[in-house]
PDB file of C-alpha atoms in Angstrom:
ATOM      1  CA  UNK R   1      -9.855  -6.908  -4.129  1.00 50.00           C
ATOM      2  CA  UNK R   2     -10.655  -9.608  -6.576  1.00 59.00           C
ATOM      3  CA  UNK R   3     -12.529 -12.674  -5.483  1.00 75.00           C
ATOM      4  CA  UNK R   4     -10.506 -15.825  -5.034  1.00 80.00           C
ATOM      5  CA  UNK R   5     -11.723 -18.722  -7.174  1.00 84.00           C
ATOM      6  CA  UNK R   6     -12.232 -22.226  -5.809  1.00 89.00           C
ATOM      7  CA  UNK R   7     -10.214 -25.190  -7.094  1.00 88.00           C
ATOM      8  CA  UNK R   8     -12.648 -26.142  -9.850  1.00 89.00           C
ATOM      9  CA  UNK R   9     -12.576 -22.575 -11.140  1.00 90.00           C
ATOM     10  CA  UNK R  10      -8.781 -22.526 -10.850  1.00 90.00           C
ATOM     11  CA  UNK R  11      -8.551 -25.710 -12.920  1.00 90.00           C
ATOM     12  CA  UNK R  12     -10.565 -24.014 -15.674  1.00 92.00           C
ATOM     13  CA  UNK R  13      -8.640 -20.755 -15.486  1.00 90.00           C
ATOM     14  CA  UNK R  14      -5.152 -22.246 -15.488  1.00 90.00           C
ATOM     15  CA  UNK R  15      -6.049 -24.998 -17.977  1.00 92.00           C
ATOM     16  CA  UNK R  16      -4.837 -27.873 -15.845  1.00 92.00           C
ATOM     17  CA  UNK R  17      -6.415 -30.522 -13.665  1.00 92.00           C
ATOM     18  CA  UNK R  18      -3.314 -30.769 -11.495  1.00 91.00           C
ATOM     19  CA  UNK R  19      -3.697 -29.145  -8.090  1.00 91.00           C
ATOM     20  CA  UNK R  20      -0.022 -28.075  -8.051  1.00 91.00           C
ATOM     21  CA  UNK R  21      -0.688 -25.995 -11.178  1.00 91.00           C
ATOM     22  CA  UNK R  22      -3.722 -24.439  -9.495  1.00 92.00           C
ATOM     23  CA  UNK R  23      -1.631 -23.474  -6.480  1.00 92.00           C
ATOM     24  CA  UNK R  24       1.131 -22.023  -8.616  1.00 92.00           C
ATOM     25  CA  UNK R  25      -1.374 -20.026 -10.667  1.00 92.00           C
ATOM     26  CA  UNK R  26      -3.046 -18.744  -7.499  1.00 92.00           C
ATOM     27  CA  UNK R  27       0.244 -17.628  -5.930  1.00 93.00           C
ATOM     28  CA  UNK R  28       1.442 -15.956  -9.130  1.00 93.00           C
ATOM     29  CA  UNK R  29      -1.851 -14.053  -9.313  1.00 92.00           C
ATOM     30  CA  UNK R  30      -1.567 -13.007  -5.667  1.00 93.00           C
ATOM     31  CA  UNK R  31       2.010 -11.824  -6.189  1.00 94.00           C
ATOM     32  CA  UNK R  32       0.867  -9.717  -9.155  1.00 95.00           C
ATOM     33  CA  UNK R  33      -2.002  -8.266  -7.120  1.00 94.00           C
ATOM     34  CA  UNK R  34       0.354  -7.375  -4.280  1.00 96.00           C
ATOM     35  CA  UNK R  35       2.756  -5.673  -6.710  1.00 96.00           C
ATOM     36  CA  UNK R  36      -0.158  -3.469  -7.803  1.00 96.00           C
ATOM     37  CA  UNK R  37      -0.969  -2.616  -4.176  1.00 97.00           C
ATOM     38  CA  UNK R  38       2.667  -1.729  -3.573  1.00 98.00           C
ATOM     39  CA  UNK R  39       2.729   0.609  -6.586  1.00 98.00           C
ATOM     40  CA  UNK R  40      -0.416   2.351  -5.338  1.00 98.00           C
ATOM     41  CA  UNK R  41       0.943   2.637  -1.799  1.00 97.00           C
ATOM     42  CA  UNK R  42       4.178   4.172  -3.097  1.00 98.00           C
ATOM     43  CA  UNK R  43       2.071   6.746  -4.977  1.00 98.00           C
ATOM     44  CA  UNK R  44       0.102   7.515  -1.797  1.00 97.00           C
ATOM     45  CA  UNK R  45       3.315   7.841   0.226  1.00 98.00           C
ATOM     46  CA  UNK R  46       4.806  10.182  -2.363  1.00 98.00           C
ATOM     47  CA  UNK R  47       1.620  12.267  -2.341  1.00 98.00           C
ATOM     48  CA  UNK R  48       1.576  12.419   1.438  1.00 98.00           C
ATOM     49  CA  UNK R  49       5.256  13.459   1.514  1.00 98.00           C
ATOM     50  CA  UNK R  50       4.403  16.293  -0.882  1.00 98.00           C
ATOM     51  CA  UNK R  51       1.394  17.339   1.195  1.00 98.00           C
ATOM     52  CA  UNK R  52       3.445  17.323   4.404  1.00 98.00           C
ATOM     53  CA  UNK R  53       6.130  19.463   2.758  1.00 98.00           C
ATOM     54  CA  UNK R  54       3.526  21.925   1.456  1.00 97.00           C
ATOM     55  CA  UNK R  55       1.750  22.140   4.812  1.00 97.00           C
ATOM     56  CA  UNK R  56       5.137  22.714   6.447  1.00 97.00           C
ATOM     57  CA  UNK R  57       5.743  25.665   4.134  1.00 97.00           C
ATOM     58  CA  UNK R  58       2.267  27.009   4.870  1.00 96.00           C
ATOM     59  CA  UNK R  59       2.811  26.689   8.627  1.00 95.00           C
ATOM     60  CA  UNK R  60       6.084  28.570   8.316  1.00 95.00           C
ATOM     61  CA  UNK R  61       4.440  31.266   6.219  1.00 94.00           C
ATOM     62  CA  UNK R  62       1.523  31.470   8.656  1.00 92.00           C
ATOM     63  CA  UNK R  63       3.868  32.476  11.458  1.00 90.00           C
ATOM     64  CA  UNK R  64       3.860  35.959   9.924  1.00 90.00           C
ATOM     65  CA  UNK R  65       0.100  36.440  10.337  1.00 88.00           C
ATOM     66  CA  UNK R  66      -1.070  39.193  12.608  1.00 85.00           C
ATOM     67  CA  UNK R  67      -1.666  38.257  16.232  1.00 83.00           C
ATOM     68  CA  UNK R  68      -4.973  40.094  15.978  1.00 88.00           C
ATOM     69  CA  UNK R  69      -6.373  37.938  13.146  1.00 88.00           C
ATOM     70  CA  UNK R  70      -8.259  35.326  15.186  1.00 89.00           C
ATOM     71  CA  UNK R  71      -9.557  33.553  12.087  1.00 92.00           C
ATOM     72  CA  UNK R  72      -6.048  33.149  10.724  1.00 92.00           C
ATOM     73  CA  UNK R  73      -4.766  31.691  14.001  1.00 92.00           C
ATOM     74  CA  UNK R  74      -7.719  29.313  14.257  1.00 93.00           C
ATOM     75  CA  UNK R  75      -6.937  28.210  10.706  1.00 94.00           C
ATOM     76  CA  UNK R  76      -3.279  27.787  11.626  1.00 95.00           C
ATOM     77  CA  UNK R  77      -4.218  25.633  14.609  1.00 95.00           C
ATOM     78  CA  UNK R  78      -6.291  23.437  12.321  1.00 96.00           C
ATOM     79  CA  UNK R  79      -3.427  23.286   9.809  1.00 96.00           C
ATOM     80  CA  UNK R  80      -1.027  22.137  12.528  1.00 97.00           C
ATOM     81  CA  UNK R  81      -3.518  19.441  13.602  1.00 98.00           C
ATOM     82  CA  UNK R  82      -3.934  18.352   9.981  1.00 97.00           C
ATOM     83  CA  UNK R  83      -0.170  18.201   9.573  1.00 97.00           C
ATOM     84  CA  UNK R  84       0.124  15.962  12.630  1.00 98.00           C
ATOM     85  CA  UNK R  85      -2.595  13.661  11.254  1.00 98.00           C
ATOM     86  CA  UNK R  86      -0.853  13.584   7.863  1.00 98.00           C
ATOM     87  CA  UNK R  87       2.235  12.293   9.658  1.00 98.00           C
ATOM     88  CA  UNK R  88       0.203   9.546  11.306  1.00 98.00           C
ATOM     89  CA  UNK R  89      -1.354   8.592   7.960  1.00 98.00           C
ATOM     90  CA  UNK R  90       2.067   8.504   6.305  1.00 98.00           C
ATOM     91  CA  UNK R  91       3.406   6.231   9.043  1.00 98.00           C
ATOM     92  CA  UNK R  92       0.439   3.897   8.528  1.00 98.00           C
ATOM     93  CA  UNK R  93       1.075   3.840   4.765  1.00 98.00           C
ATOM     94  CA  UNK R  94       4.757   3.088   5.356  1.00 98.00           C
ATOM     95  CA  UNK R  95       3.927   0.256   7.769  1.00 98.00           C
ATOM     96  CA  UNK R  96       1.420  -1.188   5.302  1.00 98.00           C
ATOM     97  CA  UNK R  97       4.036  -0.887   2.563  1.00 97.00           C
ATOM     98  CA  UNK R  98       6.430  -2.934   4.705  1.00 97.00           C
ATOM     99  CA  UNK R  99       3.747  -5.582   5.281  1.00 98.00           C
ATOM    100  CA  UNK R 100       2.896  -5.739   1.573  1.00 97.00           C
ATOM    101  CA  UNK R 101       6.561  -6.127   0.638  1.00 97.00           C
ATOM    102  CA  UNK R 102       6.844  -8.987   3.123  1.00 97.00           C
ATOM    103  CA  UNK R 103       3.717 -10.557   1.616  1.00 96.00           C
ATOM    104  CA  UNK R 104       5.185 -10.203  -1.891  1.00 96.00           C
ATOM    105  CA  UNK R 105       8.298 -12.074  -0.799  1.00 96.00           C
ATOM    106  CA  UNK R 106       6.142 -14.756   0.790  1.00 96.00           C
ATOM    107  CA  UNK R 107       4.167 -15.206  -2.444  1.00 94.00           C
ATOM    108  CA  UNK R 108       7.417 -15.462  -4.418  1.00 94.00           C
ATOM    109  CA  UNK R 109       8.523 -18.192  -2.045  1.00 95.00           C
ATOM    110  CA  UNK R 110       5.185 -19.963  -2.497  1.00 94.00           C
ATOM    111  CA  UNK R 111       5.591 -19.845  -6.285  1.00 92.00           C
ATOM    112  CA  UNK R 112       9.126 -21.277  -5.989  1.00 92.00           C
ATOM    113  CA  UNK R 113       7.844 -24.087  -3.758  1.00 93.00           C
ATOM    114  CA  UNK R 114       5.293 -25.013  -6.408  1.00 90.00           C
ATOM    115  CA  UNK R 115       7.901 -24.784  -9.201  1.00 89.00           C
ATOM    116  CA  UNK R 116       9.845 -27.558  -7.479  1.00 88.00           C
ATOM    117  CA  UNK R 117       6.959 -29.842  -8.446  1.00 82.00           C
ATOM    118  CA  UNK R 118       7.174 -29.027 -12.175  1.00 73.00           C
TER     119      UNK R 118
END
């Protein structure tokens, strides 16, 4: 994450001595940052969906392994555990995605509040 500037720094960055302009600039920057996080989270979710699908195929294929191949069955047990954890990770990503989308809407509202003062 980027560091958040103080008001004097914001005045320099946004080119205005008016605090309302500093707030608006800050909220616009935060909204942009959140949009980037959302894009990255969507990529992670897509990747995790793909991994879960692939592991599902591998688990199905692994059902044909010989009952006498202990190493294969130990590997399958680990694959099933990994698949369960992938599901937990995906759910966490999806929850974070929801939170970030809510935050984006909040920042948009903050920008609109400051635009009233223009």
